[in-house]
Amino acid sequence: MEGVDIYNPVDNTVNSAGADKVAAWFIDSDYNGRDFCITQAFFPDKKAWDKIARDLKGVIDPECFEKFSGTESLPFPAGEHACVAVKVIDPRGNEVMRVHALRTERYT
């Protein structure tokens, strides 16, 4: 995930936010075309994680916070639908979703 572009129909502009400014992004690793079911959740804004980590001190492994504050997903197998949906939420709460068909061929 590199960032998000959100179209503003009021003034006919596209507003861009880099990955470090994205509030949250989510993956449905087996998107069925109708229902978005979160299988991975990420919060790249480090300030938000700092607050959560402080409140959960000693309960959550600090390395987990690092994994889920990134812009690269964790590995996952291709699901039954061979389709992944990525939902990104910008700092103002606007969301956009992009769907990716997975290649199921294997190369040796």
mmCIF file with all atom_site columns, N, CA and C in Angstrom, residues 56-91:
data_model
loop_
_atom_site.group_PDB
_atom_site.id
_atom_site.type_symbol
_atom_site.label_atom_id
_atom_site.label_alt_id
_atom_site.label_comp_id
_atom_site.label_asym_id
_atom_site.label_entity_id
_atom_site.label_seq_id
_atom_site.pdbx_PDB_ins_code
_atom_site.Cartn_x
_atom_site.Cartn_y
_atom_site.Cartn_z
_atom_site.occupancy
_atom_site.B_iso_or_equiv
_atom_site.pdbx_formal_charge
_atom_site.auth_seq_id
_atom_site.auth_comp_id
_atom_site.auth_asym_id
_atom_site.auth_atom_id
_atom_site.pdbx_PDB_model_num
ATOM 1   N N  . LEU A 1 56 ? -1.737  -0.678  26.464 1.00 0.00 ? 56 LEU A N  1
ATOM 2   C CA . LEU A 1 56 ? -1.646  -2.136  26.562 1.00 0.00 ? 56 LEU A CA 1
ATOM 3   C C  . LEU A 1 56 ? -0.258  -2.617  26.965 1.00 0.00 ? 56 LEU A C  1
ATOM 4   N N  . LYS A 1 57 ? 0.521   -1.779  27.572 1.00 0.00 ? 57 LYS A N  1
ATOM 5   C CA . LYS A 1 57 ? 1.901   -2.118  27.929 1.00 0.00 ? 57 LYS A CA 1
ATOM 6   C C  . LYS A 1 57 ? 1.952   -3.441  28.689 1.00 0.00 ? 57 LYS A C  1
ATOM 7   N N  . GLY A 1 58 ? 2.775   -4.331  28.202 1.00 0.00 ? 58 GLY A N  1
ATOM 8   C CA . GLY A 1 58 ? 2.951   -5.626  28.832 1.00 0.00 ? 58 GLY A CA 1
ATOM 9   C C  . GLY A 1 58 ? 1.932   -6.670  28.391 1.00 0.00 ? 58 GLY A C  1
ATOM 10  N N  . VAL A 1 59 ? 0.896   -6.265  27.674 1.00 0.00 ? 59 VAL A N  1
ATOM 11  C CA . VAL A 1 59 ? -0.137  -7.210  27.231 1.00 0.00 ? 59 VAL A CA 1
ATOM 12  C C  . VAL A 1 59 ? 0.142   -7.688  25.805 1.00 0.00 ? 59 VAL A C  1
ATOM 13  N N  . ILE A 1 60 ? 0.610   -6.786  24.954 1.00 0.00 ? 60 ILE A N  1
ATOM 14  C CA . ILE A 1 60 ? 0.875   -7.088  23.548 1.00 0.00 ? 60 ILE A CA 1
ATOM 15  C C  . ILE A 1 60 ? 2.374   -6.995  23.284 1.00 0.00 ? 60 ILE A C  1
ATOM 16  N N  . ASP A 1 61 ? 2.889   -7.956  22.535 1.00 0.00 ? 61 ASP A N  1
ATOM 17  C CA . ASP A 1 61 ? 4.298   -7.958  22.147 1.00 0.00 ? 61 ASP A CA 1
ATOM 18  C C  . ASP A 1 61 ? 4.575   -6.742  21.263 1.00 0.00 ? 61 ASP A C  1
ATOM 19  N N  . PRO A 1 62 ? 5.577   -5.919  21.590 1.00 0.00 ? 62 PRO A N  1
ATOM 20  C CA . PRO A 1 62 ? 5.876   -4.734  20.777 1.00 0.00 ? 62 PRO A CA 1
ATOM 21  C C  . PRO A 1 62 ? 6.150   -5.041  19.305 1.00 0.00 ? 62 PRO A C  1
ATOM 22  N N  . GLU A 1 63 ? 6.674   -6.232  19.014 1.00 0.00 ? 63 GLU A N  1
ATOM 23  C CA . GLU A 1 63 ? 6.921   -6.596  17.620 1.00 0.00 ? 63 GLU A CA 1
ATOM 24  C C  . GLU A 1 63 ? 5.621   -6.705  16.827 1.00 0.00 ? 63 GLU A C  1
ATOM 25  N N  . CYS A 1 64 ? 4.538   -7.062  17.488 1.00 0.00 ? 64 CYS A N  1
ATOM 26  C CA . CYS A 1 64 ? 3.233   -7.135  16.808 1.00 0.00 ? 64 CYS A CA 1
ATOM 27  C C  . CYS A 1 64 ? 2.803   -5.754  16.346 1.00 0.00 ? 64 CYS A C  1
ATOM 28  N N  . PHE A 1 65 ? 3.047   -4.743  17.172 1.00 0.00 ? 65 PHE A N  1
ATOM 29  C CA . PHE A 1 65 ? 2.696   -3.385  16.779 1.00 0.00 ? 65 PHE A CA 1
ATOM 30  C C  . PHE A 1 65 ? 3.456   -2.982  15.521 1.00 0.00 ? 65 PHE A C  1
ATOM 31  N N  . GLU A 1 66 ? 4.713   -3.378  15.447 1.00 0.00 ? 66 GLU A N  1
ATOM 32  C CA . GLU A 1 66 ? 5.529   -3.030  14.276 1.00 0.00 ? 66 GLU A CA 1
ATOM 33  C C  . GLU A 1 66 ? 4.978   -3.688  13.016 1.00 0.00 ? 66 GLU A C  1
ATOM 34  N N  . LYS A 1 67 ? 4.577   -4.952  13.103 1.00 0.00 ? 67 LYS A N  1
ATOM 35  C CA . LYS A 1 67 ? 4.044   -5.670  11.943 1.00 0.00 ? 67 LYS A CA 1
ATOM 36  C C  . LYS A 1 67 ? 2.770   -5.019  11.408 1.00 0.00 ? 67 LYS A C  1
ATOM 37  N N  . PHE A 1 68 ? 1.916   -4.559  12.318 1.00 0.00 ? 68 PHE A N  1
ATOM 38  C CA . PHE A 1 68 ? 0.619   -4.037  11.911 1.00 0.00 ? 68 PHE A CA 1
ATOM 39  C C  . PHE A 1 68 ? 0.580   -2.526  11.762 1.00 0.00 ? 68 PHE A C  1
ATOM 40  N N  . SER A 1 69 ? 1.759   -1.918  11.719 1.00 0.00 ? 69 SER A N  1
ATOM 41  C CA . SER A 1 69 ? 1.815   -0.488  11.436 1.00 0.00 ? 69 SER A CA 1
ATOM 42  C C  . SER A 1 69 ? 2.489   -0.230  10.097 1.00 0.00 ? 69 SER A C  1
ATOM 43  N N  . GLY A 1 70 ? 2.687   -1.276  9.335  1.00 0.00 ? 70 GLY A N  1
ATOM 44  C CA . GLY A 1 70 ? 3.396   -1.154  8.075  1.00 0.00 ? 70 GLY A CA 1
ATOM 45  C C  . GLY A 1 70 ? 2.505   -0.908  6.873  1.00 0.00 ? 70 GLY A C  1
ATOM 46  N N  . THR A 1 71 ? 3.153   -0.911  5.728  1.00 0.00 ? 71 THR A N  1
ATOM 47  C CA . THR A 1 71 ? 2.453   -0.698  4.461  1.00 0.00 ? 71 THR A CA 1
ATOM 48  C C  . THR A 1 71 ? 2.550   -1.927  3.554  1.00 0.00 ? 71 THR A C  1
ATOM 49  N N  . GLU A 1 72 ? 3.027   -3.022  4.115  1.00 0.00 ? 72 GLU A N  1
ATOM 50  C CA . GLU A 1 72 ? 3.127   -4.271  3.362  1.00 0.00 ? 72 GLU A CA 1
ATOM 51  C C  . GLU A 1 72 ? 2.394   -5.351  4.151  1.00 0.00 ? 72 GLU A C  1
ATOM 52  N N  . SER A 1 73 ? 1.548   -6.094  3.467  1.00 0.00 ? 73 SER A N  1
ATOM 53  C CA . SER A 1 73 ? 0.761   -7.116  4.154  1.00 0.00 ? 73 SER A CA 1
ATOM 54  C C  . SER A 1 73 ? 1.634   -8.279  4.598  1.00 0.00 ? 73 SER A C  1
ATOM 55  N N  . LEU A 1 74 ? 1.082   -9.063  5.496  1.00 0.00 ? 74 LEU A N  1
ATOM 56  C CA . LEU A 1 74 ? 1.714   -10.307 5.896  1.00 0.00 ? 74 LEU A CA 1
ATOM 57  C C  . LEU A 1 74 ? 1.387   -11.346 4.827  1.00 0.00 ? 74 LEU A C  1
ATOM 58  N N  . PRO A 1 75 ? 2.210   -12.370 4.683  1.00 0.00 ? 75 PRO A N  1
ATOM 59  C CA . PRO A 1 75 ? 1.926   -13.397 3.673  1.00 0.00 ? 75 PRO A CA 1
ATOM 60  C C  . PRO A 1 75 ? 0.593   -14.087 3.954  1.00 0.00 ? 75 PRO A C  1
ATOM 61  N N  . PHE A 1 76 ? -0.093  -14.492 2.894  1.00 0.00 ? 76 PHE A N  1
ATOM 62  C CA . PHE A 1 76 ? -1.340  -15.239 3.040  1.00 0.00 ? 76 PHE A CA 1
ATOM 63  C C  . PHE A 1 76 ? -1.523  -16.126 1.820  1.00 0.00 ? 76 PHE A C  1
ATOM 64  N N  . PRO A 1 77 ? -2.184  -17.270 2.002  1.00 0.00 ? 77 PRO A N  1
ATOM 65  C CA . PRO A 1 77 ? -2.426  -18.152 0.855  1.00 0.00 ? 77 PRO A CA 1
ATOM 66  C C  . PRO A 1 77 ? -3.587  -17.630 0.016  1.00 0.00 ? 77 PRO A C  1
ATOM 67  N N  . ALA A 1 78 ? -3.589  -17.988 -1.254 1.00 0.00 ? 78 ALA A N  1
ATOM 68  C CA . ALA A 1 78 ? -4.719  -17.646 -2.115 1.00 0.00 ? 78 ALA A CA 1
ATOM 69  C C  . ALA A 1 78 ? -5.930  -18.417 -1.617 1.00 0.00 ? 78 ALA A C  1
ATOM 70  N N  . GLY A 1 79 ? -7.059  -17.737 -1.533 1.00 0.00 ? 79 GLY A N  1
ATOM 71  C CA . GLY A 1 79 ? -8.277  -18.368 -1.040 1.00 0.00 ? 79 GLY A CA 1
ATOM 72  C C  . GLY A 1 79 ? -9.095  -19.010 -2.150 1.00 0.00 ? 79 GLY A C  1
ATOM 73  N N  . GLU A 1 80 ? -10.238 -19.506 -1.781 1.00 0.00 ? 80 GLU A N  1
ATOM 74  C CA . GLU A 1 80 ? -11.147 -20.178 -2.710 1.00 0.00 ? 80 GLU A CA 1
ATOM 75  C C  . GLU A 1 80 ? -11.543 -19.290 -3.881 1.00 0.00 ? 80 GLU A C  1
ATOM 76  N N  . HIS A 1 81 ? -11.722 -17.992 -3.650 1.00 0.00 ? 81 HIS A N  1
ATOM 77  C CA . HIS A 1 81 ? -12.168 -17.075 -4.700 1.00 0.00 ? 81 HIS A CA 1
ATOM 78  C C  . HIS A 1 81 ? -11.025 -16.474 -5.513 1.00 0.00 ? 81 HIS A C  1
ATOM 79  N N  . ALA A 1 82 ? -9.775  -16.728 -5.111 1.00 0.00 ? 82 ALA A N  1
ATOM 80  C CA . ALA A 1 82 ? -8.587  -16.217 -5.800 1.00 0.00 ? 82 ALA A CA 1
ATOM 81  C C  . ALA A 1 82 ? -8.692  -14.716 -6.064 1.00 0.00 ? 82 ALA A C  1
ATOM 82  N N  . CYS A 1 83 ? -9.187  -13.995 -5.063 1.00 0.00 ? 83 CYS A N  1
ATOM 83  C CA . CYS A 1 83 ? -9.406  -12.566 -5.192 1.00 0.00 ? 83 CYS A CA 1
ATOM 84  C C  . CYS A 1 83 ? -9.133  -11.898 -3.841 1.00 0.00 ? 83 CYS A C  1
ATOM 85  N N  . VAL A 1 84 ? -8.467  -10.761 -3.874 1.00 0.00 ? 84 VAL A N  1
ATOM 86  C CA . VAL A 1 84 ? -8.139  -10.013 -2.666 1.00 0.00 ? 84 VAL A CA 1
ATOM 87  C C  . VAL A 1 84 ? -8.719  -8.614  -2.797 1.00 0.00 ? 84 VAL A C  1
ATOM 88  N N  . ALA A 1 85 ? -9.302  -8.118  -1.713 1.00 0.00 ? 85 ALA A N  1
ATOM 89  C CA . ALA A 1 85 ? -9.780  -6.740  -1.678 1.00 0.00 ? 85 ALA A CA 1
ATOM 90  C C  . ALA A 1 85 ? -8.978  -5.988  -0.634 1.00 0.00 ? 85 ALA A C  1
ATOM 91  N N  . VAL A 1 86 ? -8.594  -4.765  -0.983 1.00 0.00 ? 86 VAL A N  1
ATOM 92  C CA . VAL A 1 86 ? -7.853  -3.897  -0.069 1.00 0.00 ? 86 VAL A CA 1
ATOM 93  C C  . VAL A 1 86 ? -8.682  -2.638  0.141  1.00 0.00 ? 86 VAL A C  1
ATOM 94  N N  . LYS A 1 87 ? -8.983  -2.333  1.395  1.00 0.00 ? 87 LYS A N  1
ATOM 95  C CA . LYS A 1 87 ? -9.758  -1.145  1.738  1.00 0.00 ? 87 LYS A CA 1
ATOM 96  C C  . LYS A 1 87 ? -8.839  -0.196  2.490  1.00 0.00 ? 87 LYS A C  1
ATOM 97  N N  . VAL A 1 88 ? -8.781  1.058   2.034  1.00 0.00 ? 88 VAL A N  1
ATOM 98  C CA . VAL A 1 88 ? -7.913  2.072   2.640  1.00 0.00 ? 88 VAL A CA 1
ATOM 99  C C  . VAL A 1 88 ? -8.787  3.213   3.148  1.00 0.00 ? 88 VAL A C  1
ATOM 100 N N  . ILE A 1 89 ? -8.481  3.693   4.350  1.00 0.00 ? 89 ILE A N  1
ATOM 101 C CA . ILE A 1 89 ? -9.219  4.797   4.949  1.00 0.00 ? 89 ILE A CA 1
ATOM 102 C C  . ILE A 1 89 ? -8.257  5.957   5.173  1.00 0.00 ? 89 ILE A C  1
ATOM 103 N N  . ASP A 1 90 ? -8.631  7.130   4.648  1.00 0.00 ? 90 ASP A N  1
ATOM 104 C CA . ASP A 1 90 ? -7.766  8.307   4.789  1.00 0.00 ? 90 ASP A CA 1
ATOM 105 C C  . ASP A 1 90 ? -8.014  8.977   6.153  1.00 0.00 ? 90 ASP A C  1
ATOM 106 N N  . PRO A 1 91 ? -7.216  9.973   6.501  1.00 0.00 ? 91 PRO A N  1
ATOM 107 C CA . PRO A 1 91 ? -7.349  10.611  7.818  1.00 0.00 ? 91 PRO A CA 1
ATOM 108 C C  . PRO A 1 91 ? -8.712  11.252  8.087  1.00 0.00 ? 91 PRO A C  1
#
